[in-house]
Coordinates of N, CA and C in Angstrom, one line a residue:
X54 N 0.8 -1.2 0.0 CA 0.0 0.0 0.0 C 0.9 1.3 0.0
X55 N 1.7 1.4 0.5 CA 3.0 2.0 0.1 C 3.7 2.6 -0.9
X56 N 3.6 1.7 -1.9 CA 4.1 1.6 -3.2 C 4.3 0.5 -4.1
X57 N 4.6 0.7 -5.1 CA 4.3 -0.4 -6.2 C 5.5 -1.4 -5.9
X58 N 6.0 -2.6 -6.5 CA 6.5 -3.3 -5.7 C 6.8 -4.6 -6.9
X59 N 7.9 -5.1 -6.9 CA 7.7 -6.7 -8.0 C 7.6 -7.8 -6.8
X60 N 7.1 -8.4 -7.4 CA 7.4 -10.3 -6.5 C 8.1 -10.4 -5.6
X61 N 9.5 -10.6 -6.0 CA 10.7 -10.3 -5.5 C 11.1 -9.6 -4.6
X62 N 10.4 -8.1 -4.4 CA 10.4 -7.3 -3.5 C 9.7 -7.4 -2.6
X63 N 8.0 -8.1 -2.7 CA 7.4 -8.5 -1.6 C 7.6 -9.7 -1.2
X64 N 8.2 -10.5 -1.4 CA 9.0 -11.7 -1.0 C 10.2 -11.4 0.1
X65 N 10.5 -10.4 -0.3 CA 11.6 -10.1 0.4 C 11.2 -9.5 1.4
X66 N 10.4 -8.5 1.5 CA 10.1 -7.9 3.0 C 8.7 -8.6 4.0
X67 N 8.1 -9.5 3.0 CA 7.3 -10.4 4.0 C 7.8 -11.6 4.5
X68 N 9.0 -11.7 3.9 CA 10.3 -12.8 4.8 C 9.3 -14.3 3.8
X69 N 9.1 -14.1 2.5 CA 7.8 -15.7 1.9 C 9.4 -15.8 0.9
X70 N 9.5 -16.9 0.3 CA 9.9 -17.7 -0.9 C 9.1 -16.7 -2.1
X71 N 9.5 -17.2 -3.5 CA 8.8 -16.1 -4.2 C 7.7 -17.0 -5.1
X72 N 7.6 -18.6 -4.7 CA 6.7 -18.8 -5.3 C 5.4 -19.0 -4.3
X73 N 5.0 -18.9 -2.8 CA 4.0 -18.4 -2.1 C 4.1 -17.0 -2.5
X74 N 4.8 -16.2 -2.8 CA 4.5 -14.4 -2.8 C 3.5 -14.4 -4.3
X75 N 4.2 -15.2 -5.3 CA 4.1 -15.3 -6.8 C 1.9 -15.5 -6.7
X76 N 2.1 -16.7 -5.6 CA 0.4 -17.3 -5.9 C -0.5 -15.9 -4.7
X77 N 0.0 -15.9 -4.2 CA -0.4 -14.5 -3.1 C -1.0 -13.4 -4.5
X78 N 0.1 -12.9 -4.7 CA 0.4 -12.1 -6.0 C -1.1 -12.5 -6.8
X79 N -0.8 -13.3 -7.6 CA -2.1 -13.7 -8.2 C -3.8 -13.9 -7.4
X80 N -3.5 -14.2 -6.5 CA -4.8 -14.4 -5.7 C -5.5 -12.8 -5.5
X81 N -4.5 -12.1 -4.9 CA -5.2 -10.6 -4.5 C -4.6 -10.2 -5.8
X82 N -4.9 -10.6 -7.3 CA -5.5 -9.6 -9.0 C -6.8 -10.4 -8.9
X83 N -6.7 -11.9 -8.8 CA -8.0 -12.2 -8.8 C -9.2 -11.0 -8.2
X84 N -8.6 -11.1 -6.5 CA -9.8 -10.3 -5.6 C -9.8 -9.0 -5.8
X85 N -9.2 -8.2 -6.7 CA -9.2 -6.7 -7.1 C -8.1 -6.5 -5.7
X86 N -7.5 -6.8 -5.2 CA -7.0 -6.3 -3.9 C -5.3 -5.8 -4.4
X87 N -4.6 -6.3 -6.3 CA -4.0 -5.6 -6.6 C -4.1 -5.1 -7.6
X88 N -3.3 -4.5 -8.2 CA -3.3 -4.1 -9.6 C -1.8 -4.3 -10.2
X89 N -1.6 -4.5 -11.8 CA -0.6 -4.4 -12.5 C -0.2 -3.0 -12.6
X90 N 0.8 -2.2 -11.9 CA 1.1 -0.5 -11.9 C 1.8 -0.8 -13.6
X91 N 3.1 -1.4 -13.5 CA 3.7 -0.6 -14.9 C 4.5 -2.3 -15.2
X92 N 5.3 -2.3 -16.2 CA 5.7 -3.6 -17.0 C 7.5 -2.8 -17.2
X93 N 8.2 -3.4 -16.8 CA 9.8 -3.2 -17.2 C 10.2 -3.9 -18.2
X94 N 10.5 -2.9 -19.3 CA 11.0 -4.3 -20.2 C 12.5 -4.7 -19.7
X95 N 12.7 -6.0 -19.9 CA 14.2 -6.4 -20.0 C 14.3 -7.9 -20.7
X96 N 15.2 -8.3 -21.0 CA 15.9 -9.6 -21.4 C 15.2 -10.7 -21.3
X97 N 14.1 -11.3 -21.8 CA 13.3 -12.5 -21.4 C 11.8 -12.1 -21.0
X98 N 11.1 -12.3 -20.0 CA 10.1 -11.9 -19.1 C 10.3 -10.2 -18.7
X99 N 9.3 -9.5 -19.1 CA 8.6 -8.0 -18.9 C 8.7 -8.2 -16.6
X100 N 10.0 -7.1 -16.1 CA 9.5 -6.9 -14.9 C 8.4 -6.4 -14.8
X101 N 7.2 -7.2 -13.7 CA 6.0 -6.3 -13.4 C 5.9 -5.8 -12.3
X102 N 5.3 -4.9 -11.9 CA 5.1 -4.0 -10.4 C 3.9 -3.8 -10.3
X103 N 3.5 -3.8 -9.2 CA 2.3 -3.9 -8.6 C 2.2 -3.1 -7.5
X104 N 0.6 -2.6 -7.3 CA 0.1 -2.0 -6.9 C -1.1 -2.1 -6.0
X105 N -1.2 -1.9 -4.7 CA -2.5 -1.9 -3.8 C -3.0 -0.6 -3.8
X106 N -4.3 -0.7 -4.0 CA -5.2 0.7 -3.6 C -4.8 1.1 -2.1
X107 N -5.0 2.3 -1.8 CA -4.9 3.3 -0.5 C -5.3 2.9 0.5
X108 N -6.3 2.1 0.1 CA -7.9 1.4 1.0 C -8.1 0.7 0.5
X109 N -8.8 -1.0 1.6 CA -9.1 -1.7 0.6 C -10.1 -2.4 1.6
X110 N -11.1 -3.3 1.5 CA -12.0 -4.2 2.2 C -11.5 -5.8 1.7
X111 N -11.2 -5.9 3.4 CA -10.7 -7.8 3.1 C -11.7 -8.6 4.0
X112 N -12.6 -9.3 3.4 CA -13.9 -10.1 4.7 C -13.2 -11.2 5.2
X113 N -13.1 -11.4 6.3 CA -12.9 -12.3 7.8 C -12.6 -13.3 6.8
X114 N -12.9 -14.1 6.0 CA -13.4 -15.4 5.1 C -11.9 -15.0 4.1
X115 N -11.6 -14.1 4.0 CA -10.7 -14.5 3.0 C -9.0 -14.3 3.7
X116 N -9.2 -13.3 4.8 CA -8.2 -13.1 5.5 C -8.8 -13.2 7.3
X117 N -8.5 -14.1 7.9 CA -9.7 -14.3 9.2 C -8.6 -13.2 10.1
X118 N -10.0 -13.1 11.3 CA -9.5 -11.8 12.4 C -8.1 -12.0 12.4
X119 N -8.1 -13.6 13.4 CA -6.9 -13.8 14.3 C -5.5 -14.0 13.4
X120 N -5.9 -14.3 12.2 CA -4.7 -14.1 11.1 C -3.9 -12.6 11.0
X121 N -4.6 -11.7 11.3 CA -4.9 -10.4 10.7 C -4.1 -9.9 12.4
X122 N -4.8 -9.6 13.2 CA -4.2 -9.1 14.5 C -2.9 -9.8 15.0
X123 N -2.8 -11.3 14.8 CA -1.3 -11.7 15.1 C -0.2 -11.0 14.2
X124 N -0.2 -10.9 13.0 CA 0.5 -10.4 12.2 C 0.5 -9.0 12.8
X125 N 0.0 -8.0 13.2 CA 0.3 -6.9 13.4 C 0.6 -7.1 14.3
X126 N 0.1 -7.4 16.1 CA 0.8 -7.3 17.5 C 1.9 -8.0 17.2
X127 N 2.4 -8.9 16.6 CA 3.5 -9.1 16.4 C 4.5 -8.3 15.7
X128 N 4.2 -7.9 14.6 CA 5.3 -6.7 13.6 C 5.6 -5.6 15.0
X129 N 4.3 -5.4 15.9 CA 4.4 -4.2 16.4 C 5.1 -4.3 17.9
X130 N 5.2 -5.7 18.4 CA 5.5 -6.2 19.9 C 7.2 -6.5 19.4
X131 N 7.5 -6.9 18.4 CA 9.0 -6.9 17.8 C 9.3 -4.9 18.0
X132 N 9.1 -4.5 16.9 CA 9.8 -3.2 16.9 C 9.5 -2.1 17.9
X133 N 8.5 -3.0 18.8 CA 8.4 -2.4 20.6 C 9.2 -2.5 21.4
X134 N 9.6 -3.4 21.4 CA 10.7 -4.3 22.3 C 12.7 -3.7 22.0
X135 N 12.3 -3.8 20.5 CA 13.4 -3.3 19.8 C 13.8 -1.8 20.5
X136 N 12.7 -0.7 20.2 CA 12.7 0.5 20.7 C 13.1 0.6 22.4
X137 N 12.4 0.0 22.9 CA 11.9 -0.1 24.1 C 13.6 -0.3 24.8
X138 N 14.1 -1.5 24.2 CA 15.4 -1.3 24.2 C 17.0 -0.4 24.3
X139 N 16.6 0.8 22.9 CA 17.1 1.3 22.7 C 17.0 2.4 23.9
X140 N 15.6 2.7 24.2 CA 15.4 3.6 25.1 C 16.1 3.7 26.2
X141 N 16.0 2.6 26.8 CA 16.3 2.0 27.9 C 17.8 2.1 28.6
X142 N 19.0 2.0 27.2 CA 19.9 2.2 26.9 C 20.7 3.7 27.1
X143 N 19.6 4.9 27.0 CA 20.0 5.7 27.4 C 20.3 6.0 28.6
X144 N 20.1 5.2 29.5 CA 20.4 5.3 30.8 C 21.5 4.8 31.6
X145 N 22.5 5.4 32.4 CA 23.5 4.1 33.0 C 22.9 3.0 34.0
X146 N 22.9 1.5 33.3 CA 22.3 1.0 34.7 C 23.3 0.0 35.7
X147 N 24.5 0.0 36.0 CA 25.5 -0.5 35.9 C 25.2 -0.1 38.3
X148 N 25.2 -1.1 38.7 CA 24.8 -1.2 40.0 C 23.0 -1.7 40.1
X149 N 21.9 -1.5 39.4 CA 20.6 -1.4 39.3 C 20.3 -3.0 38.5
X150 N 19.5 -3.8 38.8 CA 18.6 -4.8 38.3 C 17.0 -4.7 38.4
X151 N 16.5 -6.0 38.3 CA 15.2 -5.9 38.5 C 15.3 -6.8 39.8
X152 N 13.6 -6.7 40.5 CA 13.1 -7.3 41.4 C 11.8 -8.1 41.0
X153 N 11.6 -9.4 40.8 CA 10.7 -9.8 40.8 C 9.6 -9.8 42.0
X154 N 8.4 -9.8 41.6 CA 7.4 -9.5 42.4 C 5.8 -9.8 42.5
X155 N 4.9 -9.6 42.7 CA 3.6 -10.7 42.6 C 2.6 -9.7 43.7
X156 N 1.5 -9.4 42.5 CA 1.1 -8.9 43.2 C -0.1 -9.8 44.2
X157 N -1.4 -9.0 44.7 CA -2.2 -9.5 45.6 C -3.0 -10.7 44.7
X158 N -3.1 -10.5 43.1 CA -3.7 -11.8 43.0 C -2.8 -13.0 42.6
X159 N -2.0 -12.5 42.4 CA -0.6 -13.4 42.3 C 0.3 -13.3 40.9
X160 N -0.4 -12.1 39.8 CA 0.4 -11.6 38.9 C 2.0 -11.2 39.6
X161 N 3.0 -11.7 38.4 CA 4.5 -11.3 38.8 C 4.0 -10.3 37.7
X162 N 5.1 -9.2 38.6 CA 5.2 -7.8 37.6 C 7.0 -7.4 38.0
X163 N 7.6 -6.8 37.9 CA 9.2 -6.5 38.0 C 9.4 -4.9 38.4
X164 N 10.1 -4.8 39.5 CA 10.6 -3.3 39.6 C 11.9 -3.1 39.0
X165 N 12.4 -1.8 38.6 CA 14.2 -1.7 38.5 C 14.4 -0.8 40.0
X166 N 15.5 -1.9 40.5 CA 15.9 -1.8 42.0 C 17.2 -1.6 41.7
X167 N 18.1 -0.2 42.4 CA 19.3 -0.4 42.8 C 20.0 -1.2 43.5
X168 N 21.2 -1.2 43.8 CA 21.7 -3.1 44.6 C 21.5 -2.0 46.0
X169 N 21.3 -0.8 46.2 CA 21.0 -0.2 47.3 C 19.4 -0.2 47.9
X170 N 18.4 -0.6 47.0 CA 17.3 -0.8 47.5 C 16.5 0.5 46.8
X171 N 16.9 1.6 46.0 CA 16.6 2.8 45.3 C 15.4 1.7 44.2
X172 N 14.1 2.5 44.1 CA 13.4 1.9 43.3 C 13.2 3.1 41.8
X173 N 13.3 2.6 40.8 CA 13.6 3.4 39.5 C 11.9 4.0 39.4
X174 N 12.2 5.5 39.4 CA 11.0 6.2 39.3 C 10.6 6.4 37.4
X175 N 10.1 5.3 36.8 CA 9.9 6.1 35.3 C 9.3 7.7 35.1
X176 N 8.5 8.2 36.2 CA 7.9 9.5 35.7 C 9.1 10.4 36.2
X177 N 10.4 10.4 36.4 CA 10.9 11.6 36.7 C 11.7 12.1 35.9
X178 N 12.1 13.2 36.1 CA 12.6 14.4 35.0 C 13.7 13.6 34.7
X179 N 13.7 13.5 33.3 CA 15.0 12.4 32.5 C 15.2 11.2 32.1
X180 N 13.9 10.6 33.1 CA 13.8 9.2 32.4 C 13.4 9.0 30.9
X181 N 13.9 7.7 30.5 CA 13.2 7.6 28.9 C 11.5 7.5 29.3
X182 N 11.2 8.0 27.6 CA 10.1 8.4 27.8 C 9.2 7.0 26.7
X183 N 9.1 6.1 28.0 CA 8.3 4.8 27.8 C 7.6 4.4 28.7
X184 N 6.7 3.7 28.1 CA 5.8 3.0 29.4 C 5.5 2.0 29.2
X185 N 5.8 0.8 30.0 CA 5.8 -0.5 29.5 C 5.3 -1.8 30.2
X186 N 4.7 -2.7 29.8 CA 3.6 -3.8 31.1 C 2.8 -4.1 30.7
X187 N 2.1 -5.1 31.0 CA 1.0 -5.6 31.4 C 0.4 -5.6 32.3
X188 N -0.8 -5.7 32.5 CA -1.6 -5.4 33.6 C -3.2 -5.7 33.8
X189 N -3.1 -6.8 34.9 CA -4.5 -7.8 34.6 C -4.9 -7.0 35.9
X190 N -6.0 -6.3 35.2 CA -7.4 -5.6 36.1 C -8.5 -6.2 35.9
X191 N -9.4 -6.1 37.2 CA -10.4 -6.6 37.8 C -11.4 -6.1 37.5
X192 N -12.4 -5.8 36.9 CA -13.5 -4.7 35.9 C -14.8 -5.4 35.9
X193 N -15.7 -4.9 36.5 CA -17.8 -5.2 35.9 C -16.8 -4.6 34.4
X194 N -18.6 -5.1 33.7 CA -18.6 -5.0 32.4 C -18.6 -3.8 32.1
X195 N -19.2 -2.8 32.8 CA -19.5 -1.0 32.9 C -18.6 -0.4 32.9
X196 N -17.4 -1.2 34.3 CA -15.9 -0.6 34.1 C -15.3 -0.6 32.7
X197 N -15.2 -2.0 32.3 CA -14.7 -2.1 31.2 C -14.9 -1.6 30.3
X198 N -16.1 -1.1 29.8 CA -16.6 -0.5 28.7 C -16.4 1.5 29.0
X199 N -16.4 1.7 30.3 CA -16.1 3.0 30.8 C -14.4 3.3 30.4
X200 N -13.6 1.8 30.7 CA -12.1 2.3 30.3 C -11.7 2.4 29.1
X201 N -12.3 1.2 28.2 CA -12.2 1.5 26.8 C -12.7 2.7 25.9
X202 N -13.9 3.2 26.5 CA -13.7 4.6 26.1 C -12.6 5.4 26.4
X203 N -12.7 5.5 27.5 CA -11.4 6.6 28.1 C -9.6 6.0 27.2
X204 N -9.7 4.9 26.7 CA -8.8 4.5 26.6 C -8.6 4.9 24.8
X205 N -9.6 5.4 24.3 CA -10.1 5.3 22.7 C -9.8 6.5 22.9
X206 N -10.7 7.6 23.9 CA -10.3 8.9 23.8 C -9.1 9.9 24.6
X207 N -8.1 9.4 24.8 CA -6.9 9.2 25.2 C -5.9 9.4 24.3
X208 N -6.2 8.4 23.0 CA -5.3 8.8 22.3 C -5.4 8.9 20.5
X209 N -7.1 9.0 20.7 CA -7.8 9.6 19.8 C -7.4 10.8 18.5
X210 N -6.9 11.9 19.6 CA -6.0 13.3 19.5 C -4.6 13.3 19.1
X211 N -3.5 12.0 19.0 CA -3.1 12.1 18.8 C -2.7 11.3 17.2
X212 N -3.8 10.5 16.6 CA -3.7 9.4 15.7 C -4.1 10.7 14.4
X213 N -3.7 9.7 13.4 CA -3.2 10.5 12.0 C -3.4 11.7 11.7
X214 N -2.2 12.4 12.5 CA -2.3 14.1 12.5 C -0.8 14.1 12.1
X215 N -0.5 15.2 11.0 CA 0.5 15.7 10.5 C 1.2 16.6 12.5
X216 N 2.4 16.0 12.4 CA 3.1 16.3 13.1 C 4.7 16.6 13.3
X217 N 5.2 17.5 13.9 CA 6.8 17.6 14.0 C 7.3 16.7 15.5
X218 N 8.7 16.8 15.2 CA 9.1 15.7 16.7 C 9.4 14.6 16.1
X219 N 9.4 13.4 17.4 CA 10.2 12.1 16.9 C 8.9 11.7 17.1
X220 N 8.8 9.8 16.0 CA 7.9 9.7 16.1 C 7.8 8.3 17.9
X221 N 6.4 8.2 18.3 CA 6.5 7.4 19.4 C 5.4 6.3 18.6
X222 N 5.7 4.8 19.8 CA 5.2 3.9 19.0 C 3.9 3.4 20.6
X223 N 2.9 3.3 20.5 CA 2.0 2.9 21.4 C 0.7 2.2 21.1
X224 N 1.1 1.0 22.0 CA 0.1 -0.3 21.6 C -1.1 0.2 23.0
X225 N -2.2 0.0 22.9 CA -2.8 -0.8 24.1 C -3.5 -1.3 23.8
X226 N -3.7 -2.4 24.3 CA -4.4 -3.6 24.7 C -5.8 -3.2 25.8
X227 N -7.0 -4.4 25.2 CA -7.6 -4.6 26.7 C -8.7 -5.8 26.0
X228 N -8.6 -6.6 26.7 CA -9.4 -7.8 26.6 C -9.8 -8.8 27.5
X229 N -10.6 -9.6 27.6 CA -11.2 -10.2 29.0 C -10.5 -11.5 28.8
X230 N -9.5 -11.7 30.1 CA -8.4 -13.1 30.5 C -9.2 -13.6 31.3
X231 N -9.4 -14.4 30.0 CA -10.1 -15.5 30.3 C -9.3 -16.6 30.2
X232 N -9.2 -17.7 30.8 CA -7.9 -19.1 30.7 C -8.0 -20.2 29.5

């Protein structure tokens, strides 16, 4: 969606062989989901490049939910982690580890503890600026549906607005853990 692209090239960045990209390729001309952009001539076989519309509609049946959300929490829980890393790095932590910990219903969660017992404040002046966890809350259905708003309109204001600055990367989650 990006830009136009050969076989070859989306083979290459969706980490497939090029004869799964090749039937992929063909499948979405079948479903309108590509188009032929332009034809290269060269030596043998015309390079072709391809093209996705801006916007497109894919039904559950052809690409299902859980196919669709793994592929992204994952692309996005990788170059989270990645960042998350880097951030983290700006800091000296050379005396400092973690503490494991558990809370009241028996979730482990982790502090950063100096070997002096100093507990790492993320909100203060200079820390990197991440925030990072999981976090299993106890919610009626009212709550839940009260946080997910708040949680929609949170960061509502900041999604696809032309902006200056660096860019930041922020997932949240919320779903009922269930076993």
């Amino acid at each position: 969606m990006r830009g136009e692209c050969t076989v070859s090239q989306a083979a290459a960045a969706l980490g497939l062989g090029l004869t799964p990209t090749f039937k992929l390729v063909q499948r979405y001309l079948r479903l309108g989901l590509l188009s032929e952009s332009r034809r290269e001539a060269r030596a043998g076989r015309a390079l072709r490049h391809y093209r996705a519309p801006g916007a497109f509609y894919v039904p559950f049946h052809v690409r299902p939910f859980e196919q669709m959300g793994e592929a992204n929490r994952g692309a996005g829980l990788r170059a989270f982690e990645h960042n998350l890393e880097r951030a983290m790095h700006t800091r000296t932590w050379a005396g400092w580890g973690s503490l494991s910990c558990f809370t009241p219903a028996g979730d482990v969660y982790y502090e950063f503890v100096s070997e002096s017992g100093e507990v790492w404040e993320p909100l203060a002046q200079g820390a990197p600026l991440i925030l990072a966890g999981w976090n299993r809350v106890t919610l009626s259905v009212d709550e839940a549906r009260t946080l997910q708003r708040q949680l929609v309109a949170l960061l509502r204001p900041y999604l696809n607005r032309p902006g200056t600055g660096e860019p930041y990367q922020v997932g949240i989650f919320l779903t009922p853990d269930r076993p």
